[in-house]
Coordinates of C-alpha atoms and ligand atoms in Angstrom, one line a residue:
M1 CA -55.9 -9.4 8.8
Q2 CA -53.6 -11.1 5.7
K3 CA -53.0 -7.3 4.2
W4 CA -51.4 -6.3 7.3
I5 CA -49.6 -9.7 7.0
M6 CA -48.4 -8.9 3.3
S7 CA -47.2 -5.3 4.2
G8 CA -45.0 -6.7 7.1
L9 CA -43.5 -8.8 5.0
F10 CA -43.2 -6.5 2.3
F11 CA -41.7 -3.8 4.1
A12 CA -39.3 -6.3 6.4
A13 CA -37.8 -7.6 2.7
C14 CA -37.2 -3.9 1.7
T15 CA -35.5 -3.4 5.5
L16 CA -33.2 -5.9 4.5
A17 CA -32.5 -5.3 0.8
I18 CA -31.3 -1.8 2.3
V19 CA -29.2 -2.5 5.1
L20 CA -27.6 -5.4 2.5
I21 CA -26.9 -2.9 0.1
F22 CA -25.3 -0.3 2.7
F23 CA -23.2 -3.3 4.4
L24 CA -22.1 -5.4 1.7
P25 CA -18.5 -4.5 0.3
G26 CA -19.5 -2.4 -3.0
K27 CA -17.3 -3.5 -5.9
E28 CA -15.6 -0.1 -5.6
Q29 CA -14.3 -0.7 -1.9
V30 CA -13.2 -4.0 -2.8
A31 CA -11.6 -2.9 -5.4
Q32 CA -10.0 0.2 -3.3
E33 CA -8.6 -2.5 -0.9
N34 CA -6.6 -4.4 -3.7
K35 CA -4.8 -1.5 -4.8
T36 CA -1.6 -1.2 -3.2
Q37 CA -2.3 2.2 -0.8
M38 CA 0.6 3.8 0.7
P39 CA -0.3 3.9 4.6
E40 CA 0.3 7.3 6.2
V41 CA 3.5 7.6 8.5
T42 CA 6.0 10.3 9.5
L43 CA 9.3 10.0 8.4
N44 CA 11.6 8.5 10.4
A45 CA 15.4 8.6 8.8
E46 CA 16.9 6.5 11.6
Q47 CA 14.6 4.0 11.3
A48 CA 14.9 4.0 7.5
E49 CA 18.4 4.3 7.2
A50 CA 18.7 1.0 9.1
I51 CA 16.3 -0.8 7.1
V52 CA 18.0 0.2 3.7
K53 CA 21.6 -0.4 5.2
A54 CA 20.1 -4.3 6.1
N55 CA 17.8 -4.7 2.9
C56 CA 19.1 -2.5 0.1
I57 CA 22.7 -2.1 0.3
S58 CA 23.7 -5.2 -1.4
C59 CA 22.5 -4.6 -4.2
H60 CA 22.1 -0.6 -4.6
G61 CA 25.2 -0.1 -2.7
D62 CA 26.0 1.2 0.8
Q63 CA 26.0 5.0 -0.6
L64 CA 22.8 3.8 -2.7
E65 CA 25.6 4.5 -5.5
G66 CA 24.2 1.5 -7.2
G67 CA 25.4 -2.1 -7.9
N68 CA 23.2 -4.8 -8.9
G69 CA 20.8 -2.6 -8.8
P70 CA 20.3 0.9 -10.3
S71 CA 21.9 4.2 -8.0
L72 CA 19.0 5.5 -5.7
Q73 CA 20.9 8.4 -4.9
T74 CA 18.8 10.8 -6.9
I75 CA 16.1 8.8 -7.4
G76 CA 13.5 11.4 -5.7
A77 CA 13.8 13.7 -8.5
V78 CA 12.3 10.6 -10.6
M79 CA 9.8 8.6 -8.1
S80 CA 7.3 10.4 -5.4
P81 CA 7.0 8.6 -2.2
E82 CA 3.9 6.2 -3.7
E83 CA 5.2 5.0 -6.7
L84 CA 8.6 3.8 -4.3
Y85 CA 6.3 2.7 -2.0
K86 CA 4.6 0.3 -5.2
V87 CA 8.3 -0.6 -6.1
I88 CA 9.7 -1.4 -3.0
H89 CA 6.1 -3.3 -1.7
R90 CA 6.2 -5.4 -5.0
G91 CA 9.6 -5.6 -6.5
K92 CA 10.5 -4.8 -10.2
G93 CA 11.6 -6.6 -13.1
Q94 CA 13.8 -9.7 -12.2
M95 CA 15.7 -8.8 -10.0
M96 CA 14.0 -5.9 -7.3
P97 CA 12.7 -8.6 -4.5
S98 CA 9.3 -7.6 -3.4
F99 CA 9.7 -6.3 0.0
K100 CA 5.5 -7.1 1.1
G101 CA 5.4 -9.8 4.1
Q102 CA 9.4 -9.2 4.5
L103 CA 9.1 -5.6 6.3
E104 CA 5.7 -3.9 7.5
D105 CA 3.9 -1.9 5.4
E106 CA 4.8 1.6 7.5
E107 CA 8.0 0.6 7.0
I108 CA 8.3 0.5 3.5
A109 CA 6.1 4.0 3.6
N110 CA 9.2 5.3 5.6
V111 CA 11.6 3.8 3.2
A112 CA 9.8 5.6 0.7
L113 CA 9.2 8.6 2.3
W114 CA 13.2 8.7 2.6
L115 CA 14.0 7.9 -0.6
A116 CA 11.8 10.5 -1.9
E117 CA 14.0 13.1 -0.4
K118 CA 17.2 12.1 -2.5
K119 CA 17.4 14.4 -4.9
Ligands
HEC201 C1 18.5 -8.7 -4.7 C2 19.3 -7.1 -5.0 C3 18.2 -6.4 -4.6 C4 17.8 -5.5 -3.5 C5 18.1 -6.4 -2.2 C6 17.3 -4.6 -3.6 N1 17.0 -4.1 -4.6 FE1 15.8 -2.8 -6.1 N2 16.4 -3.0 -7.2 C7 16.7 -3.9 -7.6 C8 16.9 -3.5 -9.4 C9 18.1 -4.9 -10.2 C10 16.2 -2.7 -9.5 C11 15.9 -2.3 -10.8 C12 14.8 -3.6 -11.5 C13 14.5 -3.4 -13.0 O1 14.4 -2.0 -13.3 O2 14.0 -4.0 -13.8 C14 15.7 -2.2 -8.4 C15 15.0 -1.1 -8.5 C16 14.9 -0.4 -7.7 C17 14.4 1.1 -7.6 C18 13.7 1.5 -8.6 C19 14.3 2.6 -9.3 C20 14.1 2.9 -10.9 O3 15.2 3.9 -11.3 O4 12.9 2.5 -11.6 C21 13.8 1.3 -6.2 C22 13.4 2.3 -5.9 C23 14.4 0.5 -6.1 N3 14.7 -0.8 -6.0 C24 14.4 0.5 -4.0 C25 14.9 -0.9 -3.3 C26 15.0 -0.8 -1.8 C27 14.5 0.7 -1.0 C28 15.3 -2.0 -1.1 C29 15.6 -2.5 0.0 C30 14.3 -2.7 0.8 C31 15.7 -2.4 -2.9 N4 15.6 -1.7 -3.6 C32 16.7 -3.6 -2.6 C33 17.9 -5.0 -7.2 C34 17.4 -5.1 -5.5

């Protein structure tokens, strides 16, 4: 009788361990979430232009020709959408502000796609 109880407990413990292994987020998954991941969006040029007009041209020029910030007229030849997304999301150096929280991630991704076409 006692053997049954012991093996029952053992079985329950194993089940619990397996459940924990599968359902607790692994380290890898946590690291993935901390990384800046560009959400998938389809380009909406009108929205992108409006966002850039409202947020970027004060530094990058209304033709993106540059000003306080560098020219972005041919930025697509240098940077991929993912790289653009990271710069806009996190900011760069002392002068380029981070737009995280100020713009939706999807809006940033859309602007990144739009800028990536500027070659
Ligand atoms: C307050 C001024 C300012 C605003 C507003 C601003 N930027 Fe910038 N941006 C800069 C400066 C300055 C740099 C150069 C940073 C450096 O290289 O250290 C820069 C760099 C960049 C770069 C990288 C260019 C390269 O050659 O490495 C991208 C892309 C960019 N900005 C996009 C944007 C977008 C898109 C917006 C609007 C959502 C925006 N910026 C708004 C000042 C600004």
